[in-house]
């Protein structure tokens, strides 16, 4: 049984796993969100495998918590903080979080290295092209890092050393055991941070994959 939480906004609902950081999807209703989450299990499985974990082929989903959405939820990013986010972080939990986050980064970087620069536009004609998407991910990660006490400038796309330095410090912080308290003043808990970092990079990985497809191929 896979425990999930539901984050309900006015127009959007997010369903996210509590045990598999980054496995989460949006929908217009709770049912839509849960169905999307289940459908994306097949896309999340290779990340879990790369991190060294066995992801269930057809996980049974069980809603264990519900939280209200925020303006960020309506914008399209998960912002809910289930009570379980405040649970102590053991060495095993910390290792799980960091391995999954590193696997997500590796998958994103590998795909971005071969994706076309110009990506197919979305249904409304929008969407970032490859380099702008990569820059957005890096800028977001630098902003997220401040919520756990890590301060770096957003790395340039070509500055591998700066990217690695930012990510290594994030992993060092998320790899610590703790009592579940926020990792910085007015910041995020480790569980929420792991979920938000991993969700964001996977969301853009999957978007890049989808928009790299050649229509009619």
GROMACS .gro file of C-alpha atoms in nm:
model
  217
    1UNK     CA    1   0.000   0.000   0.000
    2UNK     CA    2   0.146   0.338  -0.103
    3UNK     CA    3   0.049   0.626   0.123
    4UNK     CA    4  -0.033   0.949  -0.058
    5UNK     CA    5  -0.158   1.292   0.039
    6UNK     CA    6  -0.405   1.518  -0.136
    7UNK     CA    7  -0.353   1.894  -0.167
    8UNK     CA    8  -0.673   2.066  -0.273
    9UNK     CA    9  -0.688   2.409  -0.428
   10UNK     CA   10  -0.975   2.592  -0.591
   11UNK     CA   11  -0.899   2.483  -0.945
   12UNK     CA   12  -0.621   2.227  -0.905
   13UNK     CA   13  -0.562   1.921  -0.690
   14UNK     CA   14  -0.226   1.758  -0.629
   15UNK     CA   15  -0.176   1.394  -0.534
   16UNK     CA   16   0.169   1.310  -0.404
   17UNK     CA   17   0.346   1.011  -0.258
   18UNK     CA   18   0.474   1.037   0.098
   19UNK     CA   19   0.732   0.761   0.050
   20UNK     CA   20   0.854   0.828  -0.304
   21UNK     CA   21   0.971   1.191  -0.332
   22UNK     CA   22   0.895   1.339  -0.673
   23UNK     CA   23   0.611   1.104  -0.759
   24UNK     CA   24   0.320   1.345  -0.772
   25UNK     CA   25   0.074   1.479  -1.027
   26UNK     CA   26  -0.195   1.742  -1.065
   27UNK     CA   27  -0.554   1.710  -1.179
   28UNK     CA   28  -0.873   1.913  -1.190
   29UNK     CA   29  -1.024   1.692  -0.920
   30UNK     CA   30  -0.899   1.449  -0.657
   31UNK     CA   31  -0.992   1.156  -0.879
   32UNK     CA   32  -0.810   1.308  -1.177
   33UNK     CA   33  -0.498   1.371  -0.968
   34UNK     CA   34  -0.493   1.020  -0.822
   35UNK     CA   35  -0.544   0.865  -1.165
   36UNK     CA   36  -0.262   1.077  -1.309
   37UNK     CA   37  -0.037   0.975  -1.021
   38UNK     CA   38  -0.107   0.608  -1.083
   39UNK     CA   39  -0.043   0.649  -1.456
   40UNK     CA   40   0.294   0.814  -1.392
   41UNK     CA   41   0.413   0.526  -1.176
   42UNK     CA   42   0.561   0.368  -1.489
   43UNK     CA   43   0.762   0.685  -1.555
   44UNK     CA   44   0.878   0.712  -1.195
   45UNK     CA   45   0.987   0.346  -1.175
   46UNK     CA   46   1.315   0.394  -1.369
   47UNK     CA   47   1.413   0.672  -1.127
   48UNK     CA   48   1.353   0.444  -0.829
   49UNK     CA   49   1.546   0.163  -0.999
   50UNK     CA   50   1.840   0.392  -1.076
   51UNK     CA   51   1.843   0.496  -0.709
   52UNK     CA   52   1.861   0.132  -0.605
   53UNK     CA   53   1.500   0.078  -0.496
   54UNK     CA   54   1.234  -0.165  -0.616
   55UNK     CA   55   0.927   0.027  -0.724
   56UNK     CA   56   0.602  -0.177  -0.715
   57UNK     CA   57   0.459  -0.261  -1.056
   58UNK     CA   58   0.103  -0.162  -0.963
   59UNK     CA   59   0.108   0.014  -0.626
   60UNK     CA   60  -0.222   0.040  -0.439
   61UNK     CA   61  -0.273   0.403  -0.341
   62UNK     CA   62  -0.415   0.500  -0.005
   63UNK     CA   63  -0.492   0.861   0.092
   64UNK     CA   64  -0.353   0.914   0.441
   65UNK     CA   65  -0.361   1.294   0.463
   66UNK     CA   66  -0.542   1.588   0.306
   67UNK     CA   67  -0.416   1.945   0.319
   68UNK     CA   68  -0.547   2.273   0.177
   69UNK     CA   69  -0.387   2.417  -0.132
   70UNK     CA   70  -0.235   2.763  -0.165
   71UNK     CA   71  -0.176   3.017  -0.439
   72UNK     CA   72   0.131   2.810  -0.530
   73UNK     CA   73  -0.092   2.506  -0.576
   74UNK     CA   74  -0.308   2.705  -0.818
   75UNK     CA   75   0.008   2.812  -1.001
   76UNK     CA   76   0.097   2.446  -1.053
   77UNK     CA   77   0.350   2.350  -0.785
   78UNK     CA   78   0.290   2.141  -0.471
   79UNK     CA   79   0.290   2.358  -0.161
   80UNK     CA   80   0.103   2.151   0.096
   81UNK     CA   81   0.273   2.039   0.416
   82UNK     CA   82   0.125   1.717   0.555
   83UNK     CA   83   0.172   1.653   0.926
   84UNK     CA   84   0.397   1.360   0.838
   85UNK     CA   85   0.652   1.607   0.700
   86UNK     CA   86   0.741   1.685   1.062
   87UNK     CA   87   0.830   1.324   1.144
   88UNK     CA   88   1.194   1.258   1.244
   89UNK     CA   89   1.433   1.189   0.959
   90UNK     CA   90   1.632   0.872   1.017
   91UNK     CA   91   1.953   0.782   0.837
   92UNK     CA   92   1.757   0.543   0.615
   93UNK     CA   93   1.500   0.809   0.522
   94UNK     CA   94   1.772   1.066   0.450
   95UNK     CA   95   1.961   0.821   0.231
   96UNK     CA   96   1.643   0.734   0.043
   97UNK     CA   97   1.566   1.101  -0.021
   98UNK     CA   98   1.913   1.185  -0.149
   99UNK     CA   99   1.947   0.875  -0.368
  100UNK     CA  100   1.615   0.946  -0.538
  101UNK     CA  101   1.699   1.313  -0.586
  102UNK     CA  102   2.038   1.228  -0.736
  103UNK     CA  103   1.873   0.976  -0.969
  104UNK     CA  104   1.625   1.242  -1.081
  105UNK     CA  105   1.905   1.489  -1.150
  106UNK     CA  106   2.101   1.226  -1.345
  107UNK     CA  107   1.798   1.143  -1.560
  108UNK     CA  108   1.724   1.509  -1.627
  109UNK     CA  109   2.084   1.593  -1.716
  110UNK     CA  110   2.119   1.288  -1.942
  111UNK     CA  111   1.802   1.363  -2.135
  112UNK     CA  112   1.873   1.737  -2.158
  113UNK     CA  113   2.211   1.659  -2.314
  114UNK     CA  114   2.045   1.499  -2.615
  115UNK     CA  115   1.710   1.679  -2.637
  116UNK     CA  116   1.652   1.922  -2.924
  117UNK     CA  117   1.693   2.289  -2.836
  118UNK     CA  118   1.356   2.375  -2.987
  119UNK     CA  119   1.075   2.183  -2.816
  120UNK     CA  120   0.727   2.135  -2.953
  121UNK     CA  121   0.489   2.399  -2.819
  122UNK     CA  122   0.218   2.311  -2.572
  123UNK     CA  123  -0.154   2.299  -2.657
  124UNK     CA  124  -0.180   2.674  -2.605
  125UNK     CA  125   0.138   2.751  -2.797
  126UNK     CA  126   0.350   2.802  -2.487
  127UNK     CA  127   0.635   2.631  -2.306
  128UNK     CA  128   1.006   2.691  -2.262
  129UNK     CA  129   1.260   2.556  -2.507
  130UNK     CA  130   1.536   2.326  -2.376
  131UNK     CA  131   1.797   2.575  -2.256
  132UNK     CA  132   1.539   2.801  -2.094
  133UNK     CA  133   1.390   2.498  -1.919
  134UNK     CA  134   1.731   2.390  -1.787
  135UNK     CA  135   1.798   2.746  -1.668
  136UNK     CA  136   1.460   2.753  -1.496
  137UNK     CA  137   1.535   2.427  -1.313
  138UNK     CA  138   1.872   2.558  -1.194
  139UNK     CA  139   1.731   2.895  -1.087
  140UNK     CA  140   1.453   2.720  -0.897
  141UNK     CA  141   1.700   2.488  -0.726
  142UNK     CA  142   1.908   2.782  -0.606
  143UNK     CA  143   1.590   2.940  -0.466
  144UNK     CA  144   1.476   2.613  -0.308
  145UNK     CA  145   1.819   2.564  -0.154
  146UNK     CA  146   1.782   2.882   0.047
  147UNK     CA  147   1.480   2.727   0.216
  148UNK     CA  148   1.711   2.466   0.366
  149UNK     CA  149   1.994   2.705   0.451
  150UNK     CA  150   2.206   2.658   0.136
  151UNK     CA  151   2.306   2.979  -0.039
  152UNK     CA  152   2.437   2.970  -0.396
  153UNK     CA  153   2.383   3.190  -0.695
  154UNK     CA  154   2.189   3.023  -0.976
  155UNK     CA  155   2.451   2.834  -1.179
  156UNK     CA  156   2.504   2.907  -1.546
  157UNK     CA  157   2.410   2.625  -1.783
  158UNK     CA  158   2.772   2.564  -1.882
  159UNK     CA  159   2.916   2.590  -1.530
  160UNK     CA  160   2.922   2.224  -1.430
  161UNK     CA  161   3.135   2.294  -1.125
  162UNK     CA  162   2.880   2.543  -0.989
  163UNK     CA  163   2.589   2.308  -1.060
  164UNK     CA  164   2.765   2.024  -0.880
  165UNK     CA  165   2.859   2.248  -0.587
  166UNK     CA  166   2.498   2.357  -0.537
  167UNK     CA  167   2.359   2.006  -0.566
  168UNK     CA  168   2.627   1.849  -0.349
  169UNK     CA  169   2.552   2.091  -0.067
  170UNK     CA  170   2.178   2.030  -0.101
  171UNK     CA  171   2.243   1.656  -0.074
  172UNK     CA  172   2.471   1.707   0.225
  173UNK     CA  173   2.194   1.894   0.410
  174UNK     CA  174   1.916   1.654   0.309
  175UNK     CA  175   2.140   1.361   0.397
  176UNK     CA  176   2.145   1.451   0.766
  177UNK     CA  177   1.928   1.293   1.032
  178UNK     CA  178   1.696   1.529   1.216
  179UNK     CA  179   1.389   1.574   1.431
  180UNK     CA  180   1.169   1.688   1.142
  181UNK     CA  181   1.195   2.059   1.214
  182UNK     CA  182   1.245   2.312   0.932
  183UNK     CA  183   1.606   2.320   0.815
  184UNK     CA  184   1.626   2.699   0.812
  185UNK     CA  185   1.435   2.988   0.966
  186UNK     CA  186   1.100   3.013   0.785
  187UNK     CA  187   1.226   2.728   0.572
  188UNK     CA  188   1.131   2.377   0.470
  189UNK     CA  189   1.144   2.043   0.645
  190UNK     CA  190   1.369   1.778   0.493
  191UNK     CA  191   1.075   1.568   0.378
  192UNK     CA  192   0.904   1.856   0.202
  193UNK     CA  193   1.231   1.977   0.050
  194UNK     CA  194   1.313   1.631  -0.089
  195UNK     CA  195   0.964   1.607  -0.236
  196UNK     CA  196   0.970   1.955  -0.390
  197UNK     CA  197   1.323   1.933  -0.535
  198UNK     CA  198   1.261   1.589  -0.686
  199UNK     CA  199   0.911   1.667  -0.813
  200UNK     CA  200   1.031   1.980  -0.989
  201UNK     CA  201   1.317   1.820  -1.178
  202UNK     CA  202   1.106   1.518  -1.277
  203UNK     CA  203   0.814   1.734  -1.384
  204UNK     CA  204   1.043   1.915  -1.626
  205UNK     CA  205   1.217   1.597  -1.736
  206UNK     CA  206   0.884   1.447  -1.833
  207UNK     CA  207   0.773   1.771  -1.998
  208UNK     CA  208   1.094   1.781  -2.200
  209UNK     CA  209   1.048   1.420  -2.307
  210UNK     CA  210   0.688   1.478  -2.409
  211UNK     CA  211   0.766   1.793  -2.602
  212UNK     CA  212   1.067   1.640  -2.777
  213UNK     CA  213   0.843   1.387  -2.950
  214UNK     CA  214   0.807   1.445  -3.322
  215UNK     CA  215   0.442   1.448  -3.420
  216UNK     CA  216   0.354   1.164  -3.655
  217UNK     CA  217   0.672   0.970  -3.572
   0.00000   0.00000   0.00000
